[in-house]
PDB file of N, CA, C and O in Angstrom:
ATOM      1  N   MET C   1      50.952   2.874 -65.757  1.00  0.00           N
ATOM      2  CA  MET C   1      51.484   1.455 -64.878  1.00  0.00           C
ATOM      3  C   MET C   1      50.339   2.275 -63.803  1.00  0.00           C
ATOM      4  O   MET C   1      50.129   3.376 -63.017  1.00  0.00           O
ATOM      5  N   ASP C   2      50.171   1.251 -63.257  1.00  0.00           N
ATOM      6  CA  ASP C   2      49.248   1.090 -62.336  1.00  0.00           C
ATOM      7  C   ASP C   2      50.045   1.821 -60.764  1.00  0.00           C
ATOM      8  O   ASP C   2      51.199   0.725 -60.768  1.00  0.00           O
ATOM      9  N   SER C   3      49.308   1.958 -59.816  1.00  0.00           N
ATOM     10  CA  SER C   3      49.989   2.285 -58.351  1.00  0.00           C
ATOM     11  C   SER C   3      50.941   1.098 -57.573  1.00  0.00           C
ATOM     12  O   SER C   3      51.550   1.056 -57.257  1.00  0.00           O
ATOM     13  N   LYS C   4      50.185   0.003 -57.659  1.00  0.00           N
ATOM     14  CA  LYS C   4      50.258  -1.267 -57.391  1.00  0.00           C
ATOM     15  C   LYS C   4      51.381  -2.025 -58.014  1.00  0.00           C
ATOM     16  O   LYS C   4      52.085  -2.963 -57.645  1.00  0.00           O
ATOM     17  N   GLN C   5      51.506  -1.170 -58.910  1.00  0.00           N
ATOM     18  CA  GLN C   5      52.822  -2.122 -60.519  1.00  0.00           C
ATOM     19  C   GLN C   5      54.153  -1.514 -59.981  1.00  0.00           C
ATOM     20  O   GLN C   5      54.694  -0.742 -59.177  1.00  0.00           O
ATOM     21  N   THR C   6      55.163  -2.978 -59.206  1.00  0.00           N
ATOM     22  CA  THR C   6      57.185  -2.992 -59.128  1.00  0.00           C
ATOM     23  C   THR C   6      57.563  -3.077 -60.770  1.00  0.00           C
ATOM     24  O   THR C   6      56.951  -3.685 -61.292  1.00  0.00           O
ATOM     25  N   LYS C   7      58.270  -2.504 -60.412  1.00  0.00           N
ATOM     26  CA  LYS C   7      59.526  -2.318 -61.798  1.00  0.00           C
ATOM     27  C   LYS C   7      60.041  -3.724 -61.686  1.00  0.00           C
ATOM     28  O   LYS C   7      60.874  -3.712 -60.715  1.00  0.00           O
ATOM     29  N   LYS C   8      60.656  -4.406 -61.985  1.00  0.00           N
ATOM     30  CA  LYS C   8      61.572  -5.993 -62.208  1.00  0.00           C
ATOM     31  C   LYS C   8      62.417  -5.737 -63.326  1.00  0.00           C
ATOM     32  O   LYS C   8      62.051  -6.005 -64.447  1.00  0.00           O
ATOM     33  N   ARG C   9      64.041  -5.713 -62.881  1.00  0.00           N
ATOM     34  CA  ARG C   9      64.501  -6.936 -64.326  1.00  0.00           C
ATOM     35  C   ARG C   9      64.707  -8.521 -63.764  1.00  0.00           C
ATOM     36  O   ARG C   9      65.204  -8.773 -62.237  1.00  0.00           O
ATOM     37  N   LEU C  10      64.155  -9.568 -64.729  1.00  0.00           N
ATOM     38  CA  LEU C  10      64.172 -10.309 -64.602  1.00  0.00           C
ATOM     39  C   LEU C  10      65.872 -10.887 -64.829  1.00  0.00           C
ATOM     40  O   LEU C  10      66.653  -9.562 -65.313  1.00  0.00           O
ATOM     41  N   PRO C  11      66.086 -11.672 -64.923  1.00  0.00           N
ATOM     42  CA  PRO C  11      67.403 -12.489 -64.646  1.00  0.00           C
ATOM     43  C   PRO C  11      67.708 -12.681 -65.885  1.00  0.00           C
ATOM     44  O   PRO C  11      69.211 -12.485 -66.007  1.00  0.00           O
ATOM     45  N   ASN C  12      67.335 -12.517 -67.287  1.00  0.00           N
ATOM     46  CA  ASN C  12      67.941 -12.517 -68.611  1.00  0.00           C
ATOM     47  C   ASN C  12      68.160 -10.867 -68.637  1.00  0.00           C
ATOM     48  O   ASN C  12      68.319 -10.999 -69.709  1.00  0.00           O
ATOM     49  N   GLY C  13      67.417 -10.239 -68.191  1.00  0.00           N
ATOM     50  CA  GLY C  13      68.083  -8.728 -68.093  1.00  0.00           C
ATOM     51  C   GLY C  13      66.279  -7.728 -68.671  1.00  0.00           C
ATOM     52  O   GLY C  13      66.989  -6.798 -68.736  1.00  0.00           O
ATOM     53  N   ILE C  14      66.189  -8.382 -69.003  1.00  0.00           N
ATOM     54  CA  ILE C  14      64.413  -8.018 -68.933  1.00  0.00           C
ATOM     55  C   ILE C  14      63.973  -6.909 -68.376  1.00  0.00           C
ATOM     56  O   ILE C  14      63.470  -7.895 -67.439  1.00  0.00           O
ATOM     57  N   GLU C  15      63.388  -6.013 -68.457  1.00  0.00           N
ATOM     58  CA  GLU C  15      63.042  -4.681 -67.433  1.00  0.00           C
ATOM     59  C   GLU C  15      61.116  -4.777 -67.484  1.00  0.00           C
ATOM     60  O   GLU C  15      60.819  -4.861 -68.683  1.00  0.00           O
ATOM     61  N   ILE C  16      60.788  -5.528 -66.417  1.00  0.00           N
ATOM     62  CA  ILE C  16      59.148  -5.239 -66.581  1.00  0.00           C
ATOM     63  C   ILE C  16      57.967  -4.373 -65.756  1.00  0.00           C
ATOM     64  O   ILE C  16      58.999  -3.414 -64.500  1.00  0.00           O
ATOM     65  N   TYR C  17      57.275  -4.387 -65.478  1.00  0.00           N
ATOM     66  CA  TYR C  17      56.247  -3.558 -64.513  1.00  0.00           C
ATOM     67  C   TYR C  17      55.223  -4.722 -64.305  1.00  0.00           C
ATOM     68  O   TYR C  17      54.921  -5.768 -65.052  1.00  0.00           O
ATOM     69  N   GLN C  18      55.007  -5.649 -62.560  1.00  0.00           N
ATOM     70  CA  GLN C  18      54.522  -6.556 -61.874  1.00  0.00           C
ATOM     71  C   GLN C  18      53.812  -6.501 -61.058  1.00  0.00           C
ATOM     72  O   GLN C  18      53.475  -5.211 -60.126  1.00  0.00           O
ATOM     73  N   ASN C  19      52.332  -6.755 -61.333  1.00  0.00           N
ATOM     74  CA  ASN C  19      51.506  -6.555 -60.477  1.00  0.00           C
ATOM     75  C   ASN C  19      51.758  -7.394 -58.231  1.00  0.00           C
ATOM     76  O   ASN C  19      52.130  -7.466 -57.799  1.00  0.00           O
ATOM     77  N   ASN C  20      52.689  -8.665 -59.459  1.00  0.00           N
ATOM     78  CA  ASN C  20      52.673  -9.623 -57.317  1.00  0.00           C
ATOM     79  C   ASN C  20      53.741 -10.681 -58.237  1.00  0.00           C
ATOM     80  O   ASN C  20      54.125 -11.277 -59.244  1.00  0.00           O
ATOM     81  N   GLU C  21      55.016 -10.404 -57.208  1.00  0.00           N
ATOM     82  CA  GLU C  21      55.965 -10.857 -57.503  1.00  0.00           C
ATOM     83  C   GLU C  21      56.267 -12.532 -57.733  1.00  0.00           C
ATOM     84  O   GLU C  21      57.321 -13.487 -58.462  1.00  0.00           O
ATOM     85  N   GLY C  22      55.161 -13.654 -56.879  1.00  0.00           N
ATOM     86  CA  GLY C  22      54.855 -14.498 -58.017  1.00  0.00           C
ATOM     87  C   GLY C  22      54.400 -15.041 -58.400  1.00  0.00           C
ATOM     88  O   GLY C  22      55.124 -15.761 -59.037  1.00  0.00           O
ATOM     89  N   GLU C  23      54.100 -14.604 -58.784  1.00  0.00           N
ATOM     90  CA  GLU C  23      53.454 -14.971 -60.435  1.00  0.00           C
ATOM     91  C   GLU C  23      54.561 -14.626 -61.283  1.00  0.00           C
ATOM     92  O   GLU C  23      54.593 -14.707 -62.047  1.00  0.00           O
ATOM     93  N   THR C  24      55.355 -13.628 -61.122  1.00  0.00           N
ATOM     94  CA  THR C  24      56.106 -12.960 -62.035  1.00  0.00           C
ATOM     95  C   THR C  24      57.388 -14.254 -61.876  1.00  0.00           C
ATOM     96  O   THR C  24      57.944 -14.740 -63.094  1.00  0.00           O
ATOM     97  N   GLU C  25      57.773 -14.697 -60.789  1.00  0.00           N
ATOM     98  CA  GLU C  25      58.920 -16.257 -60.468  1.00  0.00           C
ATOM     99  C   GLU C  25      57.912 -17.308 -61.564  1.00  0.00           C
ATOM    100  O   GLU C  25      59.059 -17.755 -62.220  1.00  0.00           O
ATOM    101  N   PHE C  26      57.631 -17.243 -60.521  1.00  0.00           N
ATOM    102  CA  PHE C  26      56.269 -18.266 -61.657  1.00  0.00           C
ATOM    103  C   PHE C  26      56.631 -19.178 -63.225  1.00  0.00           C
ATOM    104  O   PHE C  26      56.919 -19.556 -63.474  1.00  0.00           O
ATOM    105  N   LEU C  27      56.380 -17.058 -64.075  1.00  0.00           N
ATOM    106  CA  LEU C  27      55.577 -17.366 -65.027  1.00  0.00           C
ATOM    107  C   LEU C  27      56.924 -17.592 -65.731  1.00  0.00           C
ATOM    108  O   LEU C  27      57.385 -17.732 -66.993  1.00  0.00           O
ATOM    109  N   PHE C  28      57.823 -16.476 -65.263  1.00  0.00           N
ATOM    110  CA  PHE C  28      59.609 -16.978 -66.113  1.00  0.00           C
ATOM    111  C   PHE C  28      59.626 -18.319 -66.093  1.00  0.00           C
ATOM    112  O   PHE C  28      60.663 -18.553 -67.335  1.00  0.00           O
ATOM    113  N   ASN C  29      59.967 -18.929 -64.428  1.00  0.00           N
ATOM    114  CA  ASN C  29      60.635 -20.158 -64.782  1.00  0.00           C
ATOM    115  C   ASN C  29      59.781 -21.277 -66.291  1.00  0.00           C
ATOM    116  O   ASN C  29      60.809 -21.663 -66.714  1.00  0.00           O
ATOM    117  N   GLU C  30      58.307 -20.906 -65.861  1.00  0.00           N
ATOM    118  CA  GLU C  30      58.114 -21.521 -66.775  1.00  0.00           C
ATOM    119  C   GLU C  30      57.649 -21.499 -68.402  1.00  0.00           C
ATOM    120  O   GLU C  30      58.031 -21.714 -68.974  1.00  0.00           O
ATOM    121  N   ILE C  31      58.760 -19.924 -68.741  1.00  0.00           N
ATOM    122  CA  ILE C  31      58.460 -19.498 -70.150  1.00  0.00           C
ATOM    123  C   ILE C  31      60.067 -20.004 -70.485  1.00  0.00           C
ATOM    124  O   ILE C  31      60.517 -20.535 -71.284  1.00  0.00           O
ATOM    125  N   PHE C  32      61.146 -19.240 -69.308  1.00  0.00           N
ATOM    126  CA  PHE C  32      62.333 -19.354 -70.129  1.00  0.00           C
ATOM    127  C   PHE C  32      63.075 -20.597 -69.133  1.00  0.00           C
ATOM    128  O   PHE C  32      63.904 -21.039 -69.989  1.00  0.00           O
ATOM    129  N   HIS C  33      62.468 -21.399 -68.057  1.00  0.00           N
ATOM    130  CA  HIS C  33      63.405 -22.332 -68.026  1.00  0.00           C
ATOM    131  C   HIS C  33      63.353 -23.311 -68.635  1.00  0.00           C
ATOM    132  O   HIS C  33      63.445 -24.685 -69.038  1.00  0.00           O
ATOM    133  N   LYS C  34      61.795 -23.582 -68.500  1.00  0.00           N
ATOM    134  CA  LYS C  34      61.034 -25.259 -68.751  1.00  0.00           C
ATOM    135  C   LYS C  34      60.336 -25.123 -70.209  1.00  0.00           C
ATOM    136  O   LYS C  34      60.499 -26.453 -70.880  1.00  0.00           O
ATOM    137  N   GLU C  35      60.072 -23.718 -70.914  1.00  0.00           N
ATOM    138  CA  GLU C  35      60.179 -23.792 -72.366  1.00  0.00           C
ATOM    139  C   GLU C  35      58.891 -24.332 -72.216  1.00  0.00           C
ATOM    140  O   GLU C  35      58.594 -24.617 -73.761  1.00  0.00           O
ATOM    141  N   MET C  36      57.807 -24.072 -71.956  1.00  0.00           N
ATOM    142  CA  MET C  36      56.313 -24.430 -71.654  1.00  0.00           C
ATOM    143  C   MET C  36      55.616 -23.636 -72.730  1.00  0.00           C
ATOM    144  O   MET C  36      54.364 -24.287 -73.370  1.00  0.00           O
ATOM    145  N   TYR C  37      55.727 -22.437 -72.578  1.00  0.00           N
ATOM    146  CA  TYR C  37      55.559 -21.860 -73.938  1.00  0.00           C
ATOM    147  C   TYR C  37      56.076 -21.910 -74.296  1.00  0.00           C
ATOM    148  O   TYR C  37      55.156 -20.820 -76.157  1.00  0.00           O
ATOM    149  N   PHE C  38      56.700 -22.071 -75.110  1.00  0.00           N
ATOM    150  CA  PHE C  38      57.145 -21.968 -76.929  1.00  0.00           C
ATOM    151  C   PHE C  38      56.951 -22.636 -77.966  1.00  0.00           C
ATOM    152  O   PHE C  38      56.713 -24.324 -77.763  1.00  0.00           O
ATOM    153  N   LYS C  39      56.558 -22.680 -78.763  1.00  0.00           N
ATOM    154  CA  LYS C  39      55.765 -22.525 -79.570  1.00  0.00           C
ATOM    155  C   LYS C  39      56.703 -22.279 -81.705  1.00  0.00           C
ATOM    156  O   LYS C  39      56.162 -20.883 -81.628  1.00  0.00           O
ATOM    157  N   HIS C  40      57.607 -22.582 -81.811  1.00  0.00           N
ATOM    158  CA  HIS C  40      58.142 -22.069 -83.560  1.00  0.00           C
ATOM    159  C   HIS C  40      58.594 -21.451 -82.515  1.00  0.00           C
ATOM    160  O   HIS C  40      59.042 -19.755 -83.769  1.00  0.00           O
ATOM    161  N   GLY C  41      59.200 -21.018 -81.805  1.00  0.00           N
ATOM    162  CA  GLY C  41      60.556 -20.082 -81.290  1.00  0.00           C
ATOM    163  C   GLY C  41      59.206 -18.405 -80.577  1.00  0.00           C
ATOM    164  O   GLY C  41      59.656 -17.564 -80.156  1.00  0.00           O
ATOM    165  N   THR C  42      57.525 -19.145 -80.249  1.00  0.00           N
ATOM    166  CA  THR C  42      57.228 -18.268 -80.001  1.00  0.00           C
ATOM    167  C   THR C  42      55.929 -18.371 -79.081  1.00  0.00           C
ATOM    168  O   THR C  42      56.328 -19.494 -78.643  1.00  0.00           O
ATOM    169  N   VAL C  43      55.647 -17.247 -77.951  1.00  0.00           N
ATOM    170  CA  VAL C  43      55.628 -17.757 -77.256  1.00  0.00           C
ATOM    171  C   VAL C  43      54.208 -18.160 -77.126  1.00  0.00           C
ATOM    172  O   VAL C  43      53.224 -16.456 -77.344  1.00  0.00           O
ATOM    173  N   MET C  44      53.754 -18.943 -76.842  1.00  0.00           N
ATOM    174  CA  MET C  44      52.841 -19.535 -76.513  1.00  0.00           C
ATOM    175  C   MET C  44      51.228 -19.333 -76.007  1.00  0.00           C
ATOM    176  O   MET C  44      51.777 -19.659 -75.213  1.00  0.00           O
ATOM    177  N   GLY C  45      50.103 -19.280 -75.735  1.00  0.00           N
ATOM    178  CA  GLY C  45      49.122 -19.160 -74.945  1.00  0.00           C
ATOM    179  C   GLY C  45      48.751 -18.629 -73.015  1.00  0.00           C
ATOM    180  O   GLY C  45      49.028 -19.040 -72.490  1.00  0.00           O
ATOM    181  N   VAL C  46      49.910 -17.107 -73.050  1.00  0.00           N
ATOM    182  CA  VAL C  46      50.147 -16.920 -71.765  1.00  0.00           C
ATOM    183  C   VAL C  46      49.291 -16.101 -71.230  1.00  0.00           C
ATOM    184  O   VAL C  46      48.848 -16.258 -70.267  1.00  0.00           O
ATOM    185  N   GLY C  47      48.029 -15.633 -72.601  1.00  0.00           N
ATOM    186  CA  GLY C  47      46.681 -14.940 -71.710  1.00  0.00           C
ATOM    187  C   GLY C  47      47.132 -13.029 -71.996  1.00  0.00           C
ATOM    188  O   GLY C  47      48.227 -13.378 -71.256  1.00  0.00           O
ATOM    189  N   ALA C  48      46.530 -13.130 -72.025  1.00  0.00           N
ATOM    190  CA  ALA C  48      45.856 -11.202 -71.981  1.00  0.00           C
ATOM    191  C   ALA C  48      46.184  -9.667 -70.935  1.00  0.00           C
ATOM    192  O   ALA C  48      46.872  -9.715 -70.804  1.00  0.00           O
ATOM    193  N   ASN C  49      45.783 -10.760 -69.766  1.00  0.00           N
ATOM    194  CA  ASN C  49      46.094 -10.085 -68.456  1.00  0.00           C
ATOM    195  C   ASN C  49      47.310 -10.166 -68.737  1.00  0.00           C
ATOM    196  O   ASN C  49      47.666  -9.216 -67.166  1.00  0.00           O
ATOM    197  N   ILE C  50      48.256 -10.972 -68.624  1.00  0.00           N
ATOM    198  CA  ILE C  50      50.148 -11.458 -68.102  1.00  0.00           C
ATOM    199  C   ILE C  50      50.768 -10.987 -68.867  1.00  0.00           C
ATOM    200  O   ILE C  50      51.522 -10.811 -68.905  1.00  0.00           O
ATOM    201  N   GLU C  51      50.234 -11.207 -70.282  1.00  0.00           N
ATOM    202  CA  GLU C  51      51.019 -10.769 -71.420  1.00  0.00           C
ATOM    203  C   GLU C  51      51.104  -9.946 -71.794  1.00  0.00           C
ATOM    204  O   GLU C  51      52.824  -9.645 -71.453  1.00  0.00           O
ATOM    205  N   ARG C  52      50.746  -8.901 -71.181  1.00  0.00           N
ATOM    206  CA  ARG C  52      50.987  -6.955 -71.124  1.00  0.00           C
ATOM    207  C   ARG C  52      52.533  -6.708 -70.039  1.00  0.00           C
ATOM    208  O   ARG C  52      52.733  -6.269 -70.320  1.00  0.00           O
ATOM    209  N   GLU C  53      52.556  -8.447 -68.641  1.00  0.00           N
ATOM    210  CA  GLU C  53      53.335  -8.075 -67.891  1.00  0.00           C
ATOM    211  C   GLU C  53      54.246  -8.870 -68.254  1.00  0.00           C
ATOM    212  O   GLU C  53      55.453  -8.284 -67.339  1.00  0.00           O
ATOM    213  N   VAL C  54      54.310  -9.397 -69.376  1.00  0.00           N
ATOM    214  CA  VAL C  54      55.349  -9.938 -69.888  1.00  0.00           C
ATOM    215  C   VAL C  54      56.847 -10.135 -70.858  1.00  0.00           C
ATOM    216  O   VAL C  54      57.865  -9.998 -70.919  1.00  0.00           O
ATOM    217  N   ILE C  55      55.809  -9.341 -72.050  1.00  0.00           N
ATOM    218  CA  ILE C  55      56.174  -8.625 -72.891  1.00  0.00           C
ATOM    219  C   ILE C  55      56.799  -7.091 -73.050  1.00  0.00           C
ATOM    220  O   ILE C  55      56.614  -6.651 -72.314  1.00  0.00           O
TER     221      ILE C  55
END
């Protein structure tokens, strides 16, 4: 874990390490509320640098 990362529990109960709370909230909203990245029940196209923080 990088020293600038903080641990956060998302509203759905998933615990993650984040670098930027604004990015975390933005992605959570897009993935879980708007379902913008879902295709056939799988999260698609998140990007490697952020994906490690989301999953």
